[in-house]
DNA sequence: GCAATAGGTGAAATGCATTACATACCAAGT
DNA sequence: ACTTGGTATGTAATGCATTTCACCTATTGC
């Protein structure tokens, strides 16, 4: 059934559409009796003005497009919740797309968002690094950013000047590694993360630097990037377990891989943290419910989402925004990193 | 900066907008040279037709509105992923809203979706039961359903005939309880779930029936609905632990509460499943990574999402759909329910 | 008593793409 | 030579709400 339009209301109230519009938006005085009649009809037909017609004219949709790599990883819903929280006040809603790390999909979604004239774009996950196959995505992203306020959340992009909001993952990594070192560990591994992702490369670099700063050797066979899933943690832990020598502690790129590592360790008969210390990254809600509780680096996911939307809103109202808004991560010490080594 | 429109392209190509439109949609033959020139300009300006203008005319937006109670609970992202999977082919995208169980928000979002003229609505979580405060939400939902294809996912609503897609949670509960009984348990508790939610009442009823069928007594002090969070599981487990007599097994309304129960148990020095058997519901991805691995009832979340969108698409093309599409849950026996009692 | 102002309302332009209808051209068929 | 039909393209209507401009009526001030 066709929905009721402003014309239907106007006709039945025997006024022009302008008058109905005035009642709707309260933009000009309307006679009490006329207003009453119109309001009654609006009520009666449960009339909702067509947002598209309005958007077409106003040149704004009230929609923010969000692209996340994997909503199934609890980190992202947290960010999203933060974003939603901030968007609440301004009445923005979200067009959400899950790219599951598929470059083609990501640029396709981006183009759909441009088509739909979203008011802003939030691109999460930063699975970007200039490699040939991603050329197109990068191009599309830059294209989008030139017409639509766009922020990159936790993901940089070399040779472009897109606005970014990000946790200082480098500092976070240093925090985690230093914590392990302070506990007495000298043999530390690195697990998880697709190597072509910004976040992975940042963490890898920071890891190496922290080790170097402590004058510790980085053992290349213990550097095991993979992906961000629980299974990748398991897989790499199994690899580690098969080695003659293994580290006494591992740094994991996120909590999901940390959970995988612990799980595989426990299945192999290890006790975590007694036989191996594990730290994660993100502080997903589950981190402090897992057994053992995860020592991890909190990204303040909620805040990250909020900030991203704040920046987006500032851009929408043509305010100047910083090229990079950085959030400080925090080390959350719990059980999985264990006690100081004797 | 204003985006390029079809008029801009037409002007520069020295043709009418219809011709440009024809090139865009390939709806009629266009002379090779003209087409080439237009295509070149489209490329040059990276022109994307305005989806709103098109939607306004076509009376469809290509958007499906989704309302989930809590994206932070891993069950929902799974459902969403399934929905997205199915929507891929038809090119639908999602307007997603997180209601966090707030009735006011839910009906507000519903009204926004109506305003935005989404092509379909997927309402998850079924936090509905006719109580006074929810009157408005119910009304809004029925209102929506009368103009927009709408499906309720895992949530019924008395006295209405909204289309539903749901796991047979009743059968699932029976599966879980019977499993515990078969293991030799006779003293079984029930934990979690807000009592005004459809899913909770279904599970409560099914639980009682399963107990009765086995001629077991339901101990009212062990019936502990609360909410769906990990913390509610913890909280109720603590209540249980404070009792003089406690059950040897508990059925939890979802995996999150089960995790809370186990966690609180372990913290209190119990060993799960040796000291108490625990079964959950949903089979979230983490269920088989948790320590101990969760025995749970799989809802086939992904399939649920897919099915919901399938039904929605059928409704959009005016096909007749069943009032209720039911999915069979499956018991997944893992560690947390333990071995048969001696 | 007349201008100025405020209240109340309608007509028409606007935003942008799609599409039915109209028109123009050219080649083939009778 | 004239109809027929395909190809190629333009004009105008359409979808729906907002907003500017114009206009009318009734008051208020001087």
mmCIF file with all atom_site columns, N, CA and C in Angstrom, chain B residues 19-76:
data_model
loop_
_atom_site.group_PDB
_atom_site.id
_atom_site.type_symbol
_atom_site.label_atom_id
_atom_site.label_alt_id
_atom_site.label_comp_id
_atom_site.label_asym_id
_atom_site.label_entity_id
_atom_site.label_seq_id
_atom_site.pdbx_PDB_ins_code
_atom_site.Cartn_x
_atom_site.Cartn_y
_atom_site.Cartn_z
_atom_site.occupancy
_atom_site.B_iso_or_equiv
_atom_site.pdbx_formal_charge
_atom_site.auth_seq_id
_atom_site.auth_comp_id
_atom_site.auth_asym_id
_atom_site.auth_atom_id
_atom_site.pdbx_PDB_model_num
ATOM 1   N N  . UNK B 1 19 ? 19.367 10.995  -21.963 1.00 0.00 ? 19 UNK B N  1
ATOM 2   C CA . UNK B 1 19 ? 20.408 10.210  -22.616 1.00 0.00 ? 19 UNK B CA 1
ATOM 3   C C  . UNK B 1 19 ? 21.439 9.731   -21.594 1.00 0.00 ? 19 UNK B C  1
ATOM 4   N N  . UNK B 1 20 ? 21.781 10.613  -20.703 1.00 0.00 ? 20 UNK B N  1
ATOM 5   C CA . UNK B 1 20 ? 22.729 10.219  -19.662 1.00 0.00 ? 20 UNK B CA 1
ATOM 6   C C  . UNK B 1 20 ? 22.135 9.078   -18.843 1.00 0.00 ? 20 UNK B C  1
ATOM 7   N N  . UNK B 1 21 ? 20.877 9.243   -18.505 1.00 0.00 ? 21 UNK B N  1
ATOM 8   C CA . UNK B 1 21 ? 20.211 8.219   -17.722 1.00 0.00 ? 21 UNK B CA 1
ATOM 9   C C  . UNK B 1 21 ? 20.230 6.884   -18.468 1.00 0.00 ? 21 UNK B C  1
ATOM 10  N N  . UNK B 1 22 ? 20.031 6.966   -19.771 1.00 0.00 ? 22 UNK B N  1
ATOM 11  C CA . UNK B 1 22 ? 20.036 5.738   -20.560 1.00 0.00 ? 22 UNK B CA 1
ATOM 12  C C  . UNK B 1 22 ? 21.393 5.056   -20.530 1.00 0.00 ? 22 UNK B C  1
ATOM 13  N N  . UNK B 1 23 ? 22.413 5.845   -20.571 1.00 0.00 ? 23 UNK B N  1
ATOM 14  C CA . UNK B 1 23 ? 23.755 5.262   -20.483 1.00 0.00 ? 23 UNK B CA 1
ATOM 15  C C  . UNK B 1 23 ? 23.930 4.623   -19.109 1.00 0.00 ? 23 UNK B C  1
ATOM 16  N N  . UNK B 1 24 ? 23.468 5.347   -18.104 1.00 0.00 ? 24 UNK B N  1
ATOM 17  C CA . UNK B 1 24 ? 23.608 4.891   -16.729 1.00 0.00 ? 24 UNK B CA 1
ATOM 18  C C  . UNK B 1 24 ? 22.917 3.550   -16.501 1.00 0.00 ? 24 UNK B C  1
ATOM 19  N N  . UNK B 1 25 ? 21.715 3.443   -17.044 1.00 0.00 ? 25 UNK B N  1
ATOM 20  C CA . UNK B 1 25 ? 20.921 2.256   -16.749 1.00 0.00 ? 25 UNK B CA 1
ATOM 21  C C  . UNK B 1 25 ? 20.824 1.280   -17.910 1.00 0.00 ? 25 UNK B C  1
ATOM 22  N N  . UNK B 1 26 ? 21.399 1.700   -19.030 1.00 0.00 ? 26 UNK B N  1
ATOM 23  C CA . UNK B 1 26 ? 21.395 0.848   -20.203 1.00 0.00 ? 26 UNK B CA 1
ATOM 24  C C  . UNK B 1 26 ? 19.964 0.433   -20.557 1.00 0.00 ? 26 UNK B C  1
ATOM 25  N N  . UNK B 1 27 ? 19.092 1.398   -20.587 1.00 0.00 ? 27 UNK B N  1
ATOM 26  C CA . UNK B 1 27 ? 17.675 1.093   -20.821 1.00 0.00 ? 27 UNK B CA 1
ATOM 27  C C  . UNK B 1 27 ? 17.257 1.295   -22.268 1.00 0.00 ? 27 UNK B C  1
ATOM 28  N N  . UNK B 1 28 ? 18.125 1.917   -23.051 1.00 0.00 ? 28 UNK B N  1
ATOM 29  C CA . UNK B 1 28 ? 17.789 2.106   -24.466 1.00 0.00 ? 28 UNK B CA 1
ATOM 30  C C  . UNK B 1 28 ? 19.089 2.323   -25.234 1.00 0.00 ? 28 UNK B C  1
ATOM 31  N N  . UNK B 1 29 ? 19.061 2.078   -26.512 1.00 0.00 ? 29 UNK B N  1
ATOM 32  C CA . UNK B 1 29 ? 20.303 2.237   -27.294 1.00 0.00 ? 29 UNK B CA 1
ATOM 33  C C  . UNK B 1 29 ? 20.758 3.688   -27.338 1.00 0.00 ? 29 UNK B C  1
ATOM 34  N N  . UNK B 1 30 ? 22.042 3.862   -27.273 1.00 0.00 ? 30 UNK B N  1
ATOM 35  C CA . UNK B 1 30 ? 22.637 5.195   -27.342 1.00 0.00 ? 30 UNK B CA 1
ATOM 36  C C  . UNK B 1 30 ? 23.779 5.114   -28.354 1.00 0.00 ? 30 UNK B C  1
ATOM 37  N N  . UNK B 1 31 ? 23.925 6.125   -29.147 1.00 0.00 ? 31 UNK B N  1
ATOM 38  C CA . UNK B 1 31 ? 24.966 6.105   -30.179 1.00 0.00 ? 31 UNK B CA 1
ATOM 39  C C  . UNK B 1 31 ? 26.339 5.936   -29.533 1.00 0.00 ? 31 UNK B C  1
ATOM 40  N N  . UNK B 1 32 ? 27.126 5.139   -30.198 1.00 0.00 ? 32 UNK B N  1
ATOM 41  C CA . UNK B 1 32 ? 28.448 4.824   -29.675 1.00 0.00 ? 32 UNK B CA 1
ATOM 42  C C  . UNK B 1 32 ? 29.250 6.029   -29.240 1.00 0.00 ? 32 UNK B C  1
ATOM 43  N N  . UNK B 1 33 ? 29.340 7.019   -30.077 1.00 0.00 ? 33 UNK B N  1
ATOM 44  C CA . UNK B 1 33 ? 30.170 8.179   -29.760 1.00 0.00 ? 33 UNK B CA 1
ATOM 45  C C  . UNK B 1 33 ? 29.606 8.959   -28.572 1.00 0.00 ? 33 UNK B C  1
ATOM 46  N N  . UNK B 1 34 ? 28.268 9.085   -28.543 1.00 0.00 ? 34 UNK B N  1
ATOM 47  C CA . UNK B 1 34 ? 27.635 9.782   -27.431 1.00 0.00 ? 34 UNK B CA 1
ATOM 48  C C  . UNK B 1 34 ? 27.897 9.039   -26.128 1.00 0.00 ? 34 UNK B C  1
ATOM 49  N N  . UNK B 1 35 ? 27.654 7.757   -26.194 1.00 0.00 ? 35 UNK B N  1
ATOM 50  C CA . UNK B 1 35 ? 27.867 6.912   -25.019 1.00 0.00 ? 35 UNK B CA 1
ATOM 51  C C  . UNK B 1 35 ? 29.293 7.064   -24.513 1.00 0.00 ? 35 UNK B C  1
ATOM 52  N N  . UNK B 1 36 ? 30.230 7.029   -25.415 1.00 0.00 ? 36 UNK B N  1
ATOM 53  C CA . UNK B 1 36 ? 31.639 7.127   -25.022 1.00 0.00 ? 36 UNK B CA 1
ATOM 54  C C  . UNK B 1 36 ? 31.905 8.440   -24.297 1.00 0.00 ? 36 UNK B C  1
ATOM 55  N N  . UNK B 1 37 ? 31.380 9.513   -24.889 1.00 0.00 ? 37 UNK B N  1
ATOM 56  C CA . UNK B 1 37 ? 31.621 10.814  -24.288 1.00 0.00 ? 37 UNK B CA 1
ATOM 57  C C  . UNK B 1 37 ? 31.023 10.868  -22.869 1.00 0.00 ? 37 UNK B C  1
ATOM 58  N N  . UNK B 1 38 ? 29.787 10.372  -22.749 1.00 0.00 ? 38 UNK B N  1
ATOM 59  C CA . UNK B 1 38 ? 29.126 10.395  -21.445 1.00 0.00 ? 38 UNK B CA 1
ATOM 60  C C  . UNK B 1 38 ? 29.875 9.536   -20.429 1.00 0.00 ? 38 UNK B C  1
ATOM 61  N N  . UNK B 1 39 ? 30.266 8.389   -20.882 1.00 0.00 ? 39 UNK B N  1
ATOM 62  C CA . UNK B 1 39 ? 30.985 7.494   -19.965 1.00 0.00 ? 39 UNK B CA 1
ATOM 63  C C  . UNK B 1 39 ? 32.286 8.123   -19.489 1.00 0.00 ? 39 UNK B C  1
ATOM 64  N N  . UNK B 1 40 ? 32.891 8.810   -20.402 1.00 0.00 ? 40 UNK B N  1
ATOM 65  C CA . UNK B 1 40 ? 34.156 9.466   -20.051 1.00 0.00 ? 40 UNK B CA 1
ATOM 66  C C  . UNK B 1 40 ? 33.928 10.513  -18.953 1.00 0.00 ? 40 UNK B C  1
ATOM 67  N N  . UNK B 1 41 ? 32.841 11.277  -19.122 1.00 0.00 ? 41 UNK B N  1
ATOM 68  C CA . UNK B 1 41 ? 32.540 12.310  -18.133 1.00 0.00 ? 41 UNK B CA 1
ATOM 69  C C  . UNK B 1 41 ? 32.171 11.707  -16.782 1.00 0.00 ? 41 UNK B C  1
ATOM 70  N N  . UNK B 1 42 ? 31.424 10.626  -16.843 1.00 0.00 ? 42 UNK B N  1
ATOM 71  C CA . UNK B 1 42 ? 31.043 9.944   -15.600 1.00 0.00 ? 42 UNK B CA 1
ATOM 72  C C  . UNK B 1 42 ? 32.304 9.534   -14.853 1.00 0.00 ? 42 UNK B C  1
ATOM 73  N N  . UNK B 1 43 ? 33.210 8.995   -15.621 1.00 0.00 ? 43 UNK B N  1
ATOM 74  C CA . UNK B 1 43 ? 34.501 8.590   -15.082 1.00 0.00 ? 43 UNK B CA 1
ATOM 75  C C  . UNK B 1 43 ? 35.235 9.797   -14.497 1.00 0.00 ? 43 UNK B C  1
ATOM 76  N N  . UNK B 1 44 ? 35.314 10.804  -15.315 1.00 0.00 ? 44 UNK B N  1
ATOM 77  C CA . UNK B 1 44 ? 36.068 11.996  -14.948 1.00 0.00 ? 44 UNK B CA 1
ATOM 78  C C  . UNK B 1 44 ? 35.601 12.613  -13.631 1.00 0.00 ? 44 UNK B C  1
ATOM 79  N N  . UNK B 1 45 ? 34.287 12.758  -13.495 1.00 0.00 ? 45 UNK B N  1
ATOM 80  C CA . UNK B 1 45 ? 33.762 13.374  -12.280 1.00 0.00 ? 45 UNK B CA 1
ATOM 81  C C  . UNK B 1 45 ? 33.415 12.332  -11.220 1.00 0.00 ? 45 UNK B C  1
ATOM 82  N N  . UNK B 1 46 ? 33.635 11.083  -11.567 1.00 0.00 ? 46 UNK B N  1
ATOM 83  C CA . UNK B 1 46 ? 33.290 10.005  -10.656 1.00 0.00 ? 46 UNK B CA 1
ATOM 84  C C  . UNK B 1 46 ? 31.842 10.165  -10.206 1.00 0.00 ? 46 UNK B C  1
ATOM 85  N N  . UNK B 1 47 ? 31.010 10.348  -11.184 1.00 0.00 ? 47 UNK B N  1
ATOM 86  C CA . UNK B 1 47 ? 29.605 10.609  -10.913 1.00 0.00 ? 47 UNK B CA 1
ATOM 87  C C  . UNK B 1 47 ? 28.861 9.373   -10.409 1.00 0.00 ? 47 UNK B C  1
ATOM 88  N N  . UNK B 1 48 ? 28.138 9.577   -9.322  1.00 0.00 ? 48 UNK B N  1
ATOM 89  C CA . UNK B 1 48 ? 27.260 8.529   -8.789  1.00 0.00 ? 48 UNK B CA 1
ATOM 90  C C  . UNK B 1 48 ? 25.863 9.119   -8.750  1.00 0.00 ? 48 UNK B C  1
ATOM 91  N N  . UNK B 1 49 ? 24.902 8.500   -9.402  1.00 0.00 ? 49 UNK B N  1
ATOM 92  C CA . UNK B 1 49 ? 23.553 9.068   -9.320  1.00 0.00 ? 49 UNK B CA 1
ATOM 93  C C  . UNK B 1 49 ? 23.068 9.105   -7.881  1.00 0.00 ? 49 UNK B C  1
ATOM 94  N N  . UNK B 1 50 ? 22.325 10.109  -7.588  1.00 0.00 ? 50 UNK B N  1
ATOM 95  C CA . UNK B 1 50 ? 21.800 10.307  -6.243  1.00 0.00 ? 50 UNK B CA 1
ATOM 96  C C  . UNK B 1 50 ? 20.725 9.273   -5.929  1.00 0.00 ? 50 UNK B C  1
ATOM 97  N N  . UNK B 1 51 ? 21.042 8.420   -4.980  1.00 0.00 ? 51 UNK B N  1
ATOM 98  C CA . UNK B 1 51 ? 20.130 7.311   -4.670  1.00 0.00 ? 51 UNK B CA 1
ATOM 99  C C  . UNK B 1 51 ? 18.786 7.806   -4.146  1.00 0.00 ? 51 UNK B C  1
ATOM 100 N N  . UNK B 1 52 ? 18.787 8.965   -3.531  1.00 0.00 ? 52 UNK B N  1
ATOM 101 C CA . UNK B 1 52 ? 17.523 9.447   -2.981  1.00 0.00 ? 52 UNK B CA 1
ATOM 102 C C  . UNK B 1 52 ? 16.547 9.844   -4.065  1.00 0.00 ? 52 UNK B C  1
ATOM 103 N N  . UNK B 1 53 ? 17.090 10.522  -5.057  1.00 0.00 ? 53 UNK B N  1
ATOM 104 C CA . UNK B 1 53 ? 16.227 10.923  -6.161  1.00 0.00 ? 53 UNK B CA 1
ATOM 105 C C  . UNK B 1 53 ? 15.652 9.678   -6.822  1.00 0.00 ? 53 UNK B C  1
ATOM 106 N N  . UNK B 1 54 ? 16.504 8.706   -7.012  1.00 0.00 ? 54 UNK B N  1
ATOM 107 C CA . UNK B 1 54 ? 16.051 7.470   -7.630  1.00 0.00 ? 54 UNK B CA 1
ATOM 108 C C  . UNK B 1 54 ? 15.019 6.761   -6.748  1.00 0.00 ? 54 UNK B C  1
ATOM 109 N N  . UNK B 1 55 ? 15.323 6.684   -5.461  1.00 0.00 ? 55 UNK B N  1
ATOM 110 C CA . UNK B 1 55 ? 14.412 6.000   -4.544  1.00 0.00 ? 55 UNK B CA 1
ATOM 111 C C  . UNK B 1 55 ? 13.046 6.671   -4.510  1.00 0.00 ? 55 UNK B C  1
ATOM 112 N N  . UNK B 1 56 ? 13.099 7.973   -4.537  1.00 0.00 ? 56 UNK B N  1
ATOM 113 C CA . UNK B 1 56 ? 11.865 8.742   -4.461  1.00 0.00 ? 56 UNK B CA 1
ATOM 114 C C  . UNK B 1 56 ? 10.929 8.323   -5.595  1.00 0.00 ? 56 UNK B C  1
ATOM 115 N N  . UNK B 1 57 ? 11.520 8.121   -6.733  1.00 0.00 ? 57 UNK B N  1
ATOM 116 C CA . UNK B 1 57 ? 10.749 7.766   -7.909  1.00 0.00 ? 57 UNK B CA 1
ATOM 117 C C  . UNK B 1 57 ? 10.387 6.285   -7.898  1.00 0.00 ? 57 UNK B C  1
ATOM 118 N N  . UNK B 1 58 ? 11.377 5.494   -7.622  1.00 0.00 ? 58 UNK B N  1
ATOM 119 C CA . UNK B 1 58 ? 11.190 4.058   -7.685  1.00 0.00 ? 58 UNK B CA 1
ATOM 120 C C  . UNK B 1 58 ? 10.398 3.515   -6.501  1.00 0.00 ? 58 UNK B C  1
ATOM 121 N N  . UNK B 1 59 ? 10.277 4.314   -5.501  1.00 0.00 ? 59 UNK B N  1
ATOM 122 C CA . UNK B 1 59 ? 9.580  3.887   -4.297  1.00 0.00 ? 59 UNK B CA 1
ATOM 123 C C  . UNK B 1 59 ? 10.235 2.689   -3.621  1.00 0.00 ? 59 UNK B C  1
ATOM 124 N N  . UNK B 1 60 ? 11.542 2.666   -3.688  1.00 0.00 ? 60 UNK B N  1
ATOM 125 C CA . UNK B 1 60 ? 12.271 1.661   -2.917  1.00 0.00 ? 60 UNK B CA 1
ATOM 126 C C  . UNK B 1 60 ? 13.676 2.160   -2.652  1.00 0.00 ? 60 UNK B C  1
ATOM 127 N N  . UNK B 1 61 ? 14.168 1.795   -1.507  1.00 0.00 ? 61 UNK B N  1
ATOM 128 C CA . UNK B 1 61 ? 15.429 2.380   -1.071  1.00 0.00 ? 61 UNK B CA 1
ATOM 129 C C  . UNK B 1 61 ? 16.606 1.410   -1.091  1.00 0.00 ? 61 UNK B C  1
ATOM 130 N N  . UNK B 1 62 ? 16.299 0.131   -1.167  1.00 0.00 ? 62 UNK B N  1
ATOM 131 C CA . UNK B 1 62 ? 17.375 -0.846  -1.097  1.00 0.00 ? 62 UNK B CA 1
ATOM 132 C C  . UNK B 1 62 ? 17.951 -0.963  0.303   1.00 0.00 ? 62 UNK B C  1
ATOM 133 N N  . UNK B 1 63 ? 17.207 -0.466  1.272   1.00 0.00 ? 63 UNK B N  1
ATOM 134 C CA . UNK B 1 63 ? 17.690 -0.521  2.646   1.00 0.00 ? 63 UNK B CA 1
ATOM 135 C C  . UNK B 1 63 ? 16.770 -1.384  3.509   1.00 0.00 ? 63 UNK B C  1
ATOM 136 N N  . UNK B 1 64 ? 17.377 -2.205  4.307   1.00 0.00 ? 64 UNK B N  1
ATOM 137 C CA . UNK B 1 64 ? 16.613 -2.991  5.276   1.00 0.00 ? 64 UNK B CA 1
ATOM 138 C C  . UNK B 1 64 ? 16.956 -2.458  6.660   1.00 0.00 ? 64 UNK B C  1
ATOM 139 N N  . UNK B 1 65 ? 15.950 -2.146  7.416   1.00 0.00 ? 65 UNK B N  1
ATOM 140 C CA . UNK B 1 65 ? 16.186 -1.652  8.765   1.00 0.00 ? 65 UNK B CA 1
ATOM 141 C C  . UNK B 1 65 ? 16.282 -2.803  9.747   1.00 0.00 ? 65 UNK B C  1
ATOM 142 N N  . UNK B 1 66 ? 17.274 -2.744  10.608  1.00 0.00 ? 66 UNK B N  1
ATOM 143 C CA . UNK B 1 66 ? 17.444 -3.813  11.588  1.00 0.00 ? 66 UNK B CA 1
ATOM 144 C C  . UNK B 1 66 ? 17.493 -3.226  12.992  1.00 0.00 ? 66 UNK B C  1
ATOM 145 N N  . UNK B 1 67 ? 16.731 -3.786  13.872  1.00 0.00 ? 67 UNK B N  1
ATOM 146 C CA . UNK B 1 67 ? 16.808 -3.364  15.260  1.00 0.00 ? 67 UNK B CA 1
ATOM 147 C C  . UNK B 1 67 ? 17.240 -4.562  16.101  1.00 0.00 ? 67 UNK B C  1
ATOM 148 N N  . UNK B 1 68 ? 18.376 -4.410  16.744  1.00 0.00 ? 68 UNK B N  1
ATOM 149 C CA . UNK B 1 68 ? 18.872 -5.475  17.620  1.00 0.00 ? 68 UNK B CA 1
ATOM 150 C C  . UNK B 1 68 ? 18.936 -4.940  19.040  1.00 0.00 ? 68 UNK B C  1
ATOM 151 N N  . UNK B 1 69 ? 18.688 -5.798  20.001  1.00 0.00 ? 69 UNK B N  1
ATOM 152 C CA . UNK B 1 69 ? 18.738 -5.326  21.378  1.00 0.00 ? 69 UNK B CA 1
ATOM 153 C C  . UNK B 1 69 ? 20.154 -5.023  21.841  1.00 0.00 ? 69 UNK B C  1
ATOM 154 N N  . UNK B 1 70 ? 21.101 -5.851  21.452  1.00 0.00 ? 70 UNK B N  1
ATOM 155 C CA . UNK B 1 70 ? 22.440 -5.640  21.987  1.00 0.00 ? 70 UNK B CA 1
ATOM 156 C C  . UNK B 1 70 ? 23.501 -6.303  21.121  1.00 0.00 ? 70 UNK B C  1
ATOM 157 N N  . UNK B 1 71 ? 24.115 -5.496  20.316  1.00 0.00 ? 71 UNK B N  1
ATOM 158 C CA . UNK B 1 71 ? 25.092 -5.994  19.362  1.00 0.00 ? 71 UNK B CA 1
ATOM 159 C C  . UNK B 1 71 ? 26.335 -6.532  20.056  1.00 0.00 ? 71 UNK B C  1
ATOM 160 N N  . UNK B 1 72 ? 26.445 -6.186  21.291  1.00 0.00 ? 72 UNK B N  1
ATOM 161 C CA . UNK B 1 72 ? 27.583 -6.567  22.098  1.00 0.00 ? 72 UNK B CA 1
ATOM 162 C C  . UNK B 1 72 ? 27.504 -8.036  22.508  1.00 0.00 ? 72 UNK B C  1
ATOM 163 N N  . UNK B 1 73 ? 26.328 -8.577  22.411  1.00 0.00 ? 73 UNK B N  1
ATOM 164 C CA . UNK B 1 73 ? 26.163 -10.010 22.637  1.00 0.00 ? 73 UNK B CA 1
ATOM 165 C C  . UNK B 1 73 ? 26.423 -10.713 21.302  1.00 0.00 ? 73 UNK B C  1
ATOM 166 N N  . UNK B 1 74 ? 27.457 -11.557 21.262  1.00 0.00 ? 74 UNK B N  1
ATOM 167 C CA . UNK B 1 74 ? 27.950 -12.111 19.999  1.00 0.00 ? 74 UNK B CA 1
ATOM 168 C C  . UNK B 1 74 ? 26.904 -12.858 19.174  1.00 0.00 ? 74 UNK B C  1
ATOM 169 N N  . UNK B 1 75 ? 25.813 -13.184 19.785  1.00 0.00 ? 75 UNK B N  1
ATOM 170 C CA . UNK B 1 75 ? 24.761 -13.862 19.037  1.00 0.00 ? 75 UNK B CA 1
ATOM 171 C C  . UNK B 1 75 ? 24.251 -12.976 17.907  1.00 0.00 ? 75 UNK B C  1
ATOM 172 N N  . UNK B 1 76 ? 24.058 -11.714 18.186  1.00 0.00 ? 76 UNK B N  1
ATOM 173 C CA . UNK B 1 76 ? 23.449 -10.824 17.208  1.00 0.00 ? 76 UNK B CA 1
ATOM 174 C C  . UNK B 1 76 ? 24.320 -10.504 15.997  1.00 0.00 ? 76 UNK B C  1
#
